[in-house]
GROMACS .gro file of C-alpha atoms in nm:
model
  357
    1UNK     CA    1   0.000   0.000   0.000
    2UNK     CA    2   0.143   0.340  -0.099
    3UNK     CA    3   0.174   0.640   0.127
    4UNK     CA    4  -0.087   0.826  -0.076
    5UNK     CA    5  -0.344   0.560   0.008
    6UNK     CA    6  -0.263   0.585   0.378
    7UNK     CA    7  -0.247   0.960   0.418
    8UNK     CA    8  -0.496   1.093   0.168
    9UNK     CA    9  -0.681   0.851  -0.060
   10UNK     CA   10  -0.741   1.000  -0.401
   11UNK     CA   11  -0.861   0.855  -0.728
   12UNK     CA   12  -0.580   0.805  -0.978
   13UNK     CA   13  -0.588   1.041  -1.271
   14UNK     CA   14  -0.649   0.893  -1.618
   15UNK     CA   15  -0.332   0.834  -1.812
   16UNK     CA   16  -0.454   1.033  -2.110
   17UNK     CA   17  -0.592   1.322  -1.904
   18UNK     CA   18  -0.496   1.662  -2.041
   19UNK     CA   19  -0.287   1.880  -1.807
   20UNK     CA   20  -0.487   2.146  -1.627
   21UNK     CA   21  -0.371   2.504  -1.676
   22UNK     CA   22  -0.273   2.686  -1.357
   23UNK     CA   23  -0.537   2.952  -1.428
   24UNK     CA   24  -0.808   2.684  -1.411
   25UNK     CA   25  -0.694   2.576  -1.065
   26UNK     CA   26  -0.768   2.918  -0.912
   27UNK     CA   27  -1.108   2.939  -0.748
   28UNK     CA   28  -1.302   3.251  -0.860
   29UNK     CA   29  -1.372   3.350  -0.499
   30UNK     CA   30  -1.002   3.321  -0.413
   31UNK     CA   31  -0.914   3.540  -0.710
   32UNK     CA   32  -1.162   3.806  -0.597
   33UNK     CA   33  -1.022   3.802  -0.243
   34UNK     CA   34  -0.666   3.829  -0.377
   35UNK     CA   35  -0.756   4.133  -0.587
   36UNK     CA   36  -0.929   4.299  -0.291
   37UNK     CA   37  -0.625   4.242  -0.070
   38UNK     CA   38  -0.394   4.388  -0.335
   39UNK     CA   39  -0.600   4.707  -0.369
   40UNK     CA   40  -0.678   4.734   0.002
   41UNK     CA   41  -0.466   5.052   0.047
   42UNK     CA   42  -0.708   5.223  -0.191
   43UNK     CA   43  -1.008   5.121   0.018
   44UNK     CA   44  -0.909   5.182   0.382
   45UNK     CA   45  -0.694   5.421   0.583
   46UNK     CA   46  -0.351   5.366   0.732
   47UNK     CA   47  -0.484   5.267   1.074
   48UNK     CA   48  -0.683   4.976   0.930
   49UNK     CA   49  -0.391   4.871   0.713
   50UNK     CA   50  -0.136   4.873   0.994
   51UNK     CA   51  -0.333   4.785   1.306
   52UNK     CA   52  -0.583   4.540   1.156
   53UNK     CA   53  -0.460   4.370   0.841
   54UNK     CA   54  -0.084   4.376   0.903
   55UNK     CA   55  -0.135   4.241   1.253
   56UNK     CA   56  -0.376   3.978   1.121
   57UNK     CA   57  -0.115   3.861   0.870
   58UNK     CA   58   0.156   3.839   1.138
   59UNK     CA   59  -0.058   3.655   1.392
   60UNK     CA   60  -0.197   3.443   1.111
   61UNK     CA   61   0.154   3.327   1.019
   62UNK     CA   62   0.221   3.225   1.379
   63UNK     CA   63  -0.117   3.050   1.383
   64UNK     CA   64  -0.026   2.885   1.052
   65UNK     CA   65   0.285   2.735   1.212
   66UNK     CA   66   0.063   2.586   1.483
   67UNK     CA   67  -0.194   2.472   1.228
   68UNK     CA   68   0.074   2.292   1.024
   69UNK     CA   69   0.188   2.099   1.330
   70UNK     CA   70  -0.158   2.022   1.466
   71UNK     CA   71  -0.356   1.982   1.145
   72UNK     CA   72  -0.106   1.779   0.943
   73UNK     CA   73   0.111   1.633   1.217
   74UNK     CA   74  -0.131   1.591   1.507
   75UNK     CA   75   0.105   1.785   1.738
   76UNK     CA   76  -0.040   2.078   1.934
   77UNK     CA   77   0.244   2.313   2.023
   78UNK     CA   78   0.203   2.611   2.255
   79UNK     CA   79   0.560   2.727   2.189
   80UNK     CA   80   0.501   2.894   1.851
   81UNK     CA   81   0.461   3.241   1.998
   82UNK     CA   82   0.776   3.174   2.200
   83UNK     CA   83   0.968   3.093   1.880
   84UNK     CA   84   0.839   3.412   1.720
   85UNK     CA   85   0.941   3.608   2.030
   86UNK     CA   86   1.285   3.447   2.028
   87UNK     CA   87   1.328   3.562   1.668
   88UNK     CA   88   1.219   3.911   1.769
   89UNK     CA   89   1.467   3.923   2.055
   90UNK     CA   90   1.745   3.818   1.816
   91UNK     CA   91   1.654   4.112   1.591
   92UNK     CA   92   1.675   4.345   1.890
   93UNK     CA   93   2.005   4.203   2.016
   94UNK     CA   94   2.192   4.178   1.685
   95UNK     CA   95   2.036   4.486   1.526
   96UNK     CA   96   2.005   4.853   1.620
   97UNK     CA   97   1.798   4.966   1.918
   98UNK     CA   98   1.783   5.236   2.183
   99UNK     CA   99   1.998   5.022   2.414
  100UNK     CA  100   2.340   5.059   2.254
  101UNK     CA  101   2.508   4.866   2.536
  102UNK     CA  102   2.299   4.555   2.450
  103UNK     CA  103   2.244   4.568   2.075
  104UNK     CA  104   2.533   4.488   1.841
  105UNK     CA  105   2.423   4.730   1.567
  106UNK     CA  106   2.431   4.494   1.268
  107UNK     CA  107   2.249   4.599   0.948
  108UNK     CA  108   1.904   4.453   0.894
  109UNK     CA  109   2.010   4.236   0.600
  110UNK     CA  110   2.246   4.047   0.834
  111UNK     CA  111   2.014   4.055   1.133
  112UNK     CA  112   1.714   3.898   0.959
  113UNK     CA  113   1.892   3.580   0.837
  114UNK     CA  114   2.064   3.541   1.175
  115UNK     CA  115   1.732   3.571   1.359
  116UNK     CA  116   1.567   3.322   1.122
  117UNK     CA  117   1.848   3.070   1.163
  118UNK     CA  118   1.870   3.092   1.543
  119UNK     CA  119   1.491   3.085   1.593
  120UNK     CA  120   1.459   2.786   1.360
  121UNK     CA  121   1.728   2.602   1.557
  122UNK     CA  122   1.552   2.692   1.882
  123UNK     CA  123   1.220   2.564   1.745
  124UNK     CA  124   1.383   2.247   1.614
  125UNK     CA  125   1.530   2.171   1.957
  126UNK     CA  126   1.186   2.233   2.107
  127UNK     CA  127   1.035   1.993   1.855
  128UNK     CA  128   1.301   1.729   1.919
  129UNK     CA  129   1.197   1.733   2.284
  130UNK     CA  130   0.824   1.746   2.215
  131UNK     CA  131   0.802   1.464   1.957
  132UNK     CA  132   0.905   1.210   2.221
  133UNK     CA  133   0.557   1.252   2.369
  134UNK     CA  134   0.203   1.260   2.234
  135UNK     CA  135  -0.128   1.419   2.319
  136UNK     CA  136  -0.157   1.618   2.638
  137UNK     CA  137   0.211   1.559   2.720
  138UNK     CA  138   0.318   1.741   2.404
  139UNK     CA  139   0.103   2.035   2.504
  140UNK     CA  140   0.250   2.037   2.853
  141UNK     CA  141   0.611   2.023   2.733
  142UNK     CA  142   0.567   2.309   2.486
  143UNK     CA  143   0.374   2.509   2.747
  144UNK     CA  144   0.658   2.452   2.995
  145UNK     CA  145   0.911   2.576   2.737
  146UNK     CA  146   0.698   2.884   2.668
  147UNK     CA  147   0.662   2.958   3.038
  148UNK     CA  148   1.033   2.903   3.108
  149UNK     CA  149   1.136   3.137   2.826
  150UNK     CA  150   0.899   3.407   2.952
  151UNK     CA  151   1.042   3.398   3.304
  152UNK     CA  152   1.398   3.380   3.171
  153UNK     CA  153   1.371   3.697   2.960
  154UNK     CA  154   1.174   3.868   3.236
  155UNK     CA  155   1.451   3.814   3.491
  156UNK     CA  156   1.758   3.841   3.268
  157UNK     CA  157   1.894   4.197   3.240
  158UNK     CA  158   2.236   4.128   3.095
  159UNK     CA  159   2.103   4.014   2.757
  160UNK     CA  160   1.727   4.075   2.739
  161UNK     CA  161   1.698   4.382   2.967
  162UNK     CA  162   1.451   4.213   3.197
  163UNK     CA  163   1.086   4.311   3.223
  164UNK     CA  164   1.150   4.647   3.053
  165UNK     CA  165   1.243   4.483   2.726
  166UNK     CA  166   1.426   4.647   2.436
  167UNK     CA  167   1.286   4.964   2.278
  168UNK     CA  168   1.349   5.182   1.972
  169UNK     CA  169   1.439   4.886   1.750
  170UNK     CA  170   1.538   5.009   1.405
  171UNK     CA  171   1.329   4.896   1.109
  172UNK     CA  172   1.451   4.868   0.747
  173UNK     CA  173   1.476   5.190   0.550
  174UNK     CA  174   1.618   5.143   0.201
  175UNK     CA  175   1.541   5.244  -0.156
  176UNK     CA  176   1.411   5.566  -0.006
  177UNK     CA  177   1.115   5.384   0.154
  178UNK     CA  178   1.030   5.366   0.521
  179UNK     CA  179   0.908   5.006   0.534
  180UNK     CA  180   0.734   5.062   0.867
  181UNK     CA  181   0.490   5.312   0.720
  182UNK     CA  182   0.138   5.166   0.676
  183UNK     CA  183   0.125   5.096   0.301
  184UNK     CA  184   0.476   4.948   0.250
  185UNK     CA  185   0.451   4.744   0.569
  186UNK     CA  186   0.108   4.617   0.462
  187UNK     CA  187   0.248   4.481   0.139
  188UNK     CA  188   0.551   4.330   0.318
  189UNK     CA  189   0.329   4.140   0.560
  190UNK     CA  190   0.087   4.043   0.283
  191UNK     CA  191   0.372   3.910   0.071
  192UNK     CA  192   0.525   3.698   0.347
  193UNK     CA  193   0.183   3.571   0.454
  194UNK     CA  194   0.110   3.465   0.095
  195UNK     CA  195   0.447   3.288   0.067
  196UNK     CA  196   0.397   3.102   0.395
  197UNK     CA  197   0.041   3.010   0.299
  198UNK     CA  198   0.155   2.875  -0.038
  199UNK     CA  199   0.446   2.686   0.120
  200UNK     CA  200   0.220   2.518   0.376
  201UNK     CA  201  -0.026   2.413   0.108
  202UNK     CA  202   0.251   2.287  -0.119
  203UNK     CA  203   0.414   2.080   0.156
  204UNK     CA  204   0.077   1.933   0.254
  205UNK     CA  205   0.041   1.792  -0.099
  206UNK     CA  206   0.406   1.692  -0.136
  207UNK     CA  207   0.531   1.342  -0.041
  208UNK     CA  208   0.662   1.480   0.289
  209UNK     CA  209   0.322   1.624   0.378
  210UNK     CA  210   0.141   1.305   0.285
  211UNK     CA  211   0.384   1.104   0.495
  212UNK     CA  212   0.336   1.347   0.785
  213UNK     CA  213  -0.040   1.301   0.766
  214UNK     CA  214   0.012   0.926   0.760
  215UNK     CA  215   0.225   0.958   1.074
  216UNK     CA  216  -0.054   1.162   1.231
  217UNK     CA  217  -0.318   0.897   1.156
  218UNK     CA  218  -0.123   0.578   1.220
  219UNK     CA  219   0.239   0.616   1.334
  220UNK     CA  220   0.289   0.244   1.397
  221UNK     CA  221   0.184   0.152   1.046
  222UNK     CA  222   0.406   0.420   0.897
  223UNK     CA  223   0.701   0.294   1.102
  224UNK     CA  224   0.631  -0.059   0.981
  225UNK     CA  225   0.645   0.071   0.623
  226UNK     CA  226   0.994   0.205   0.687
  227UNK     CA  227   0.924   0.573   0.759
  228UNK     CA  228   1.113   0.747   1.038
  229UNK     CA  229   0.824   0.883   1.244
  230UNK     CA  230   1.025   1.114   1.470
  231UNK     CA  231   1.229   1.251   1.180
  232UNK     CA  232   0.910   1.356   0.998
  233UNK     CA  233   0.775   1.519   1.312
  234UNK     CA  234   1.097   1.711   1.378
  235UNK     CA  235   1.105   1.820   1.013
  236UNK     CA  236   0.753   1.957   1.058
  237UNK     CA  237   0.882   2.160   1.352
  238UNK     CA  238   1.161   2.296   1.135
  239UNK     CA  239   0.915   2.438   0.882
  240UNK     CA  240   0.674   2.561   1.150
  241UNK     CA  241   0.961   2.730   1.337
  242UNK     CA  242   1.077   2.904   1.018
  243UNK     CA  243   0.726   3.044   0.960
  244UNK     CA  244   0.698   3.159   1.322
  245UNK     CA  245   1.045   3.317   1.302
  246UNK     CA  246   0.946   3.521   0.996
  247UNK     CA  247   0.639   3.643   1.181
  248UNK     CA  248   0.853   3.728   1.484
  249UNK     CA  249   1.077   3.957   1.278
  250UNK     CA  250   0.774   4.135   1.133
  251UNK     CA  251   0.623   4.158   1.480
  252UNK     CA  252   0.928   4.345   1.614
  253UNK     CA  253   0.948   4.571   1.312
  254UNK     CA  254   0.582   4.664   1.353
  255UNK     CA  255   0.610   4.742   1.726
  256UNK     CA  256   0.961   4.885   1.730
  257UNK     CA  257   1.015   4.710   2.062
  258UNK     CA  258   0.988   4.373   2.234
  259UNK     CA  259   0.936   4.281   2.598
  260UNK     CA  260   0.855   3.969   2.803
  261UNK     CA  261   0.486   4.048   2.762
  262UNK     CA  262   0.521   3.960   2.393
  263UNK     CA  263   0.612   3.601   2.483
  264UNK     CA  264   0.377   3.558   2.778
  265UNK     CA  265   0.172   3.244   2.825
  266UNK     CA  266  -0.144   3.447   2.752
  267UNK     CA  267  -0.016   3.531   2.405
  268UNK     CA  268   0.083   3.168   2.348
  269UNK     CA  269  -0.272   3.061   2.424
  270UNK     CA  270  -0.406   3.338   2.200
  271UNK     CA  271  -0.230   3.171   1.906
  272UNK     CA  272  -0.408   2.846   1.989
  273UNK     CA  273  -0.741   3.032   2.000
  274UNK     CA  274  -0.667   3.195   1.664
  275UNK     CA  275  -0.586   2.864   1.498
  276UNK     CA  276  -0.887   2.681   1.642
  277UNK     CA  277  -1.140   2.958   1.575
  278UNK     CA  278  -1.030   2.996   1.214
  279UNK     CA  279  -1.001   2.625   1.148
  280UNK     CA  280  -0.709   2.398   1.215
  281UNK     CA  281  -0.753   2.176   0.909
  282UNK     CA  282  -0.665   2.427   0.633
  283UNK     CA  283  -0.390   2.688   0.595
  284UNK     CA  284  -0.641   2.970   0.542
  285UNK     CA  285  -0.802   2.904   0.880
  286UNK     CA  286  -0.542   3.077   1.103
  287UNK     CA  287  -0.559   3.394   0.894
  288UNK     CA  288  -0.937   3.406   0.929
  289UNK     CA  289  -0.905   3.345   1.302
  290UNK     CA  290  -0.634   3.614   1.330
  291UNK     CA  291  -0.852   3.870   1.152
  292UNK     CA  292  -1.144   3.797   1.387
  293UNK     CA  293  -0.913   3.813   1.690
  294UNK     CA  294  -0.753   4.145   1.588
  295UNK     CA  295  -1.091   4.305   1.514
  296UNK     CA  296  -1.224   4.198   1.854
  297UNK     CA  297  -0.909   4.310   2.032
  298UNK     CA  298  -0.916   4.648   1.859
  299UNK     CA  299  -1.286   4.738   1.882
  300UNK     CA  300  -1.428   4.524   2.164
  301UNK     CA  301  -1.287   4.757   2.431
  302UNK     CA  302  -1.472   5.059   2.288
  303UNK     CA  303  -1.788   4.852   2.249
  304UNK     CA  304  -1.781   4.737   2.611
  305UNK     CA  305  -1.720   5.090   2.736
  306UNK     CA  306  -2.008   5.219   2.521
  307UNK     CA  307  -2.252   4.978   2.686
  308UNK     CA  308  -2.124   5.060   3.034
  309UNK     CA  309  -1.896   4.762   3.100
  310UNK     CA  310  -1.529   4.742   3.190
  311UNK     CA  311  -1.323   4.765   2.873
  312UNK     CA  312  -1.062   4.529   3.013
  313UNK     CA  313  -1.312   4.245   2.977
  314UNK     CA  314  -1.267   4.229   2.602
  315UNK     CA  315  -1.110   3.887   2.645
  316UNK     CA  316  -1.446   3.771   2.777
  317UNK     CA  317  -1.593   3.833   2.431
  318UNK     CA  318  -1.305   3.647   2.272
  319UNK     CA  319  -1.356   3.354   2.510
  320UNK     CA  320  -1.731   3.343   2.447
  321UNK     CA  321  -1.672   3.353   2.073
  322UNK     CA  322  -1.421   3.072   2.107
  323UNK     CA  323  -1.671   2.857   2.299
  324UNK     CA  324  -1.951   2.925   2.049
  325UNK     CA  325  -1.735   2.839   1.747
  326UNK     CA  326  -1.593   2.523   1.904
  327UNK     CA  327  -1.938   2.411   2.019
  328UNK     CA  328  -2.105   2.456   1.682
  329UNK     CA  329  -1.809   2.366   1.464
  330UNK     CA  330  -1.498   2.184   1.591
  331UNK     CA  331  -1.331   2.283   1.263
  332UNK     CA  332  -1.380   2.654   1.330
  333UNK     CA  333  -1.514   2.912   1.090
  334UNK     CA  334  -1.392   2.705   0.795
  335UNK     CA  335  -1.610   2.417   0.917
  336UNK     CA  336  -1.916   2.645   0.946
  337UNK     CA  337  -1.859   2.770   0.591
  338UNK     CA  338  -1.818   2.415   0.460
  339UNK     CA  339  -2.138   2.297   0.628
  340UNK     CA  340  -2.332   2.596   0.496
  341UNK     CA  341  -2.199   2.542   0.144
  342UNK     CA  342  -2.274   2.167   0.147
  343UNK     CA  343  -2.622   2.235   0.278
  344UNK     CA  344  -2.684   2.478  -0.007
  345UNK     CA  345  -2.556   2.227  -0.264
  346UNK     CA  346  -2.778   1.954  -0.115
  347UNK     CA  347  -3.081   2.183  -0.131
  348UNK     CA  348  -3.020   2.265  -0.497
  349UNK     CA  349  -2.967   1.901  -0.588
  350UNK     CA  350  -3.281   1.799  -0.402
  351UNK     CA  351  -3.495   2.055  -0.584
  352UNK     CA  352  -3.683   1.941  -0.898
  353UNK     CA  353  -3.449   1.962  -1.191
  354UNK     CA  354  -3.159   2.055  -0.961
  355UNK     CA  355  -2.972   1.730  -0.996
  356UNK     CA  356  -2.743   1.622  -1.274
  357UNK     CA  357  -2.839   1.315  -1.469
   0.00000   0.00000   0.00000
């Protein structure tokens, strides 16, 4: 039995089938959404671009790293925000910041690859420890790593400047463009989000992704077929760590600072909420969940104050929304959309003359 049959059974294509053009593979709705995202700076102001969409792309990439591990590998990791924060701290330490006695002052084009490499190594080591367990034990190990890193940076002043963090971190400024301004930064985050989304989808369909899904469903059978189960799981952590590291760099460039609060356990759990609410079975799910989360975080406080409640209770709305989505659809918003679409197709097919002979 082949790995395709184990991980994702599909009907074999006819030998004489004509190749499908890449333009025919694009869903019309996806094309419309892509066009809207490209012209978004013409439709909204800088605040919406920077505080809503750019943040949604960044958090969506971190959620995507969790979705790749959990959805395709069956490994729920709460350390993805920690990996992103580690990458951000590396940008602050190796780059230029307001703390000249801590930062080394390297140019951004050296800092970014260094941060990506070190954060990916850190995430790989985390994965190598986590893959030795399954289920709730994986969650507990990654949560312990996230908690330990938070307390370490909070109490270490020699390297991480303790609870104050590192401020005034320089962002790229080349070709005469300030890449932290709303429109350029929007396109930077959109571009990296699109690349990470495409990469996750490509790997899911590649032999590695199919083998990873087979490991998720039946690790003993995959091991009996000769696959190295732990090697596939660690490799999944490598890719997920790289995605989270990219998001961590963008996160620091957007804020201009980083502190222990950025890698707190609360933020680690927020990434889990984002992935689950959006849908943990498809790469688009975390970005949908991130957009919902950012909108609630940005406007829920004003809404609560307007109706006479404490604005600090905005997380209550997020928690209630999380419970409602999980209760009605374990696959998040994507699952609700799929059920609604299938119900509409069933209704049309059940109507007189609606079926296809």
